Amino acid sequence: MKEIKLSAPVSLGYGFGKLMPYEVYQAVIVENNTLDQITSLKLYQDAVKKAQSELELIVNHLKEENDEKSEIFNAHIEILNDIEVNDMILNFLSEGYHPTKAVDVSYKTFKSMLDMIDDPYIKARVADLDDVKTRVLRNLDDKIYPDISNLDEDVIIVTYDLYPSDTATMDRTHVKGIITEIGSNTSHSAIIAKSYDIPAIIGVKDLLTLELEGPAILDAVSGSVIMNYDKETKDKYLAKQQAFLQEKQDTLKYLNQSAKTLDGHEIEIHLNIGSNQDESLKSIMAVDGIGLFRSEFLFMENSHLPTFEEQRLVYEDVSVKFEGKKVTLRTLDIGGDKKLSYLTLPEEENPFLGKRALRLCFEHMDMFKTQIKAALVGSIKHNIQLMFPMVGSIDDIIRAKEVVETCKKELEDQKLDYDHHLKIGIMIEIPSIAMMSDEVCELVDFASVGTNDLTQYLHAVDRMNTDIKSYYQSYSPAVFRVLKMISNSFNAHDKELSICGELGGDEIAAPILIGLGIKKLSMSLSQVAKIKKIINTHQHKTFEDIADKVLKAKTQEEVIEIVKNSL
């Protein structure tokens, strides 16, 4: 048996499967062709057949799950079989081009042609062309590259990073664990793993230099991976897994209970979701609403900029599903570690401090206004509220609200009905706006604290950088002192305040947050039962006492100790 200690897990559990290296494919274009024309043609035709089979498998898999993303890959099949594209490739092959170069040049030519056409639908095909081209080139390559969209065995993914876009087609049936080299407890890899309930260890320094191969057990409780294990070891971990799952089952009895302390203080529990197809929506009755609808996933899972109608239908669907409950829609939060294949973002030294989220939306006003209008019209049950991320100043709030008013007037001109009472709020995640919380209360209907970024900016540390992850302290007394200040301001103005960052669903942080006077927590479904259990089995006074002690603490370790000793 060989056990390798990795690091602290971010999504607890035990996973059994084959270790599977996963890396983004980088195509190599062969300039000098040494193949004869017949061989080149056969290689190309075989690659197209393989690509067709892959796409059909993905489409069938998504259809079985009633996943609308199947339409994206149907469009890819159409492009793959496009007569004009194929004719151009065949022409280049007849001129002696290597198959890789013939494919690359042809798709680039069609891409440049589409770029010149000023039509949103046509421009949307550009990203599709790139995706299909990459798939064909990958199948022309002699090497076998991993694909996590349609697996035939249980695997534990080992990768440098797993981006949000990778999850659009991830085979969640067979992915039993995730290990990445970069990231942290608040990176999107971690958030996704927790929301899908997949055991995960994120941010393992020099991971790709470790010799990880073959069948393995991922111990995402103690933070290690076990290889070359015998039957006795496997049985031991199967027993651990069974005990872990049993404890989860015992906690699940709190899932559909209301969250109320023993002395009668009610706490609202909301969900963080990524789409109207989110698995979490099956448990609507367990929560009081949607505290964070990450709209960027609607953009990431698409091969083009979603139209007004495409967005409206999604927002309307969630509005109807959550009739009578609030749905907090965060406007597009792109930048940092989140990118779109069809939207060119500026190259920046530090994208987390650059043109991202609201700043980026101000630069792409048509895109911004389309989303706002879709939300206004899509809120047919009058339960959607709009929230702007990456707000750094009062000027940002005023400008964003002005855009909303402009959108309302344009909808009126178009004779389109909309939610006239849609509430406007912001994310508090930049210290500058946190320090202005009294003034913020006068301009917004509500706010939600994004503790992931607030902690990052408060400590001046890149949360994606594993070399300095010890400086990213989620339980720092400084974080809770800032949160106390924000809570005091919003409670004094009788304005709604919630926590939608990872601390909201954290078993150490939640008791402190409640003690600070925060009455609404938003989290992934996997955390709901655990947090409700903590709330329902303690007095509110206990949480207040914990918060008082935490505010006097000097270190993160003291904070953790206070909570553990008190509960």
mmCIF file of C-alpha atoms in Angstrom, residues 6 11 14 41 80 91 101 157 164 199 210 216 222 250 274 338 417 456 472 507 551:
data_model
loop_
_atom_site.group_PDB
_atom_site.id
_atom_site.type_symbol
_atom_site.label_atom_id
_atom_site.label_comp_id
_atom_site.label_asym_id
_atom_site.label_seq_id
_atom_site.Cartn_x
_atom_site.Cartn_y
_atom_site.Cartn_z
ATOM 1 C CA LEU A 6 -1.931 15.767 -0.147
ATOM 2 C CA SER A 11 -15.354 18.556 -0.270
ATOM 3 C CA TYR A 14 -14.309 8.933 0.085
ATOM 4 C CA LEU A 41 -7.834 12.009 -46.771
ATOM 5 C CA LEU A 80 -18.854 18.963 -38.368
ATOM 6 C CA ASN A 91 -9.542 21.233 -51.390
ATOM 7 C CA LYS A 101 -3.185 22.294 -41.332
ATOM 8 C CA ILE A 157 -9.619 13.253 -11.881
ATOM 9 C CA PRO A 164 -16.135 25.877 -14.486
ATOM 10 C CA PRO A 199 -14.957 14.263 -2.722
ATOM 11 C CA LEU A 210 3.658 13.070 -8.052
ATOM 12 C CA ALA A 216 -6.898 4.474 -5.898
ATOM 13 C CA SER A 222 -7.920 13.202 6.202
ATOM 14 C CA ASP A 250 -28.638 11.126 10.087
ATOM 15 C CA GLY A 274 -25.684 27.870 -11.269
ATOM 16 C CA LYS A 338 -13.886 32.594 -15.069
ATOM 17 C CA ASP A 417 -44.352 44.045 -19.463
ATOM 18 C CA GLN A 456 -9.050 37.724 -0.519
ATOM 19 C CA TYR A 472 -5.842 33.338 2.944
ATOM 20 C CA GLU A 507 -19.801 24.726 10.054
ATOM 21 C CA LEU A 551 -14.446 39.632 17.884
#
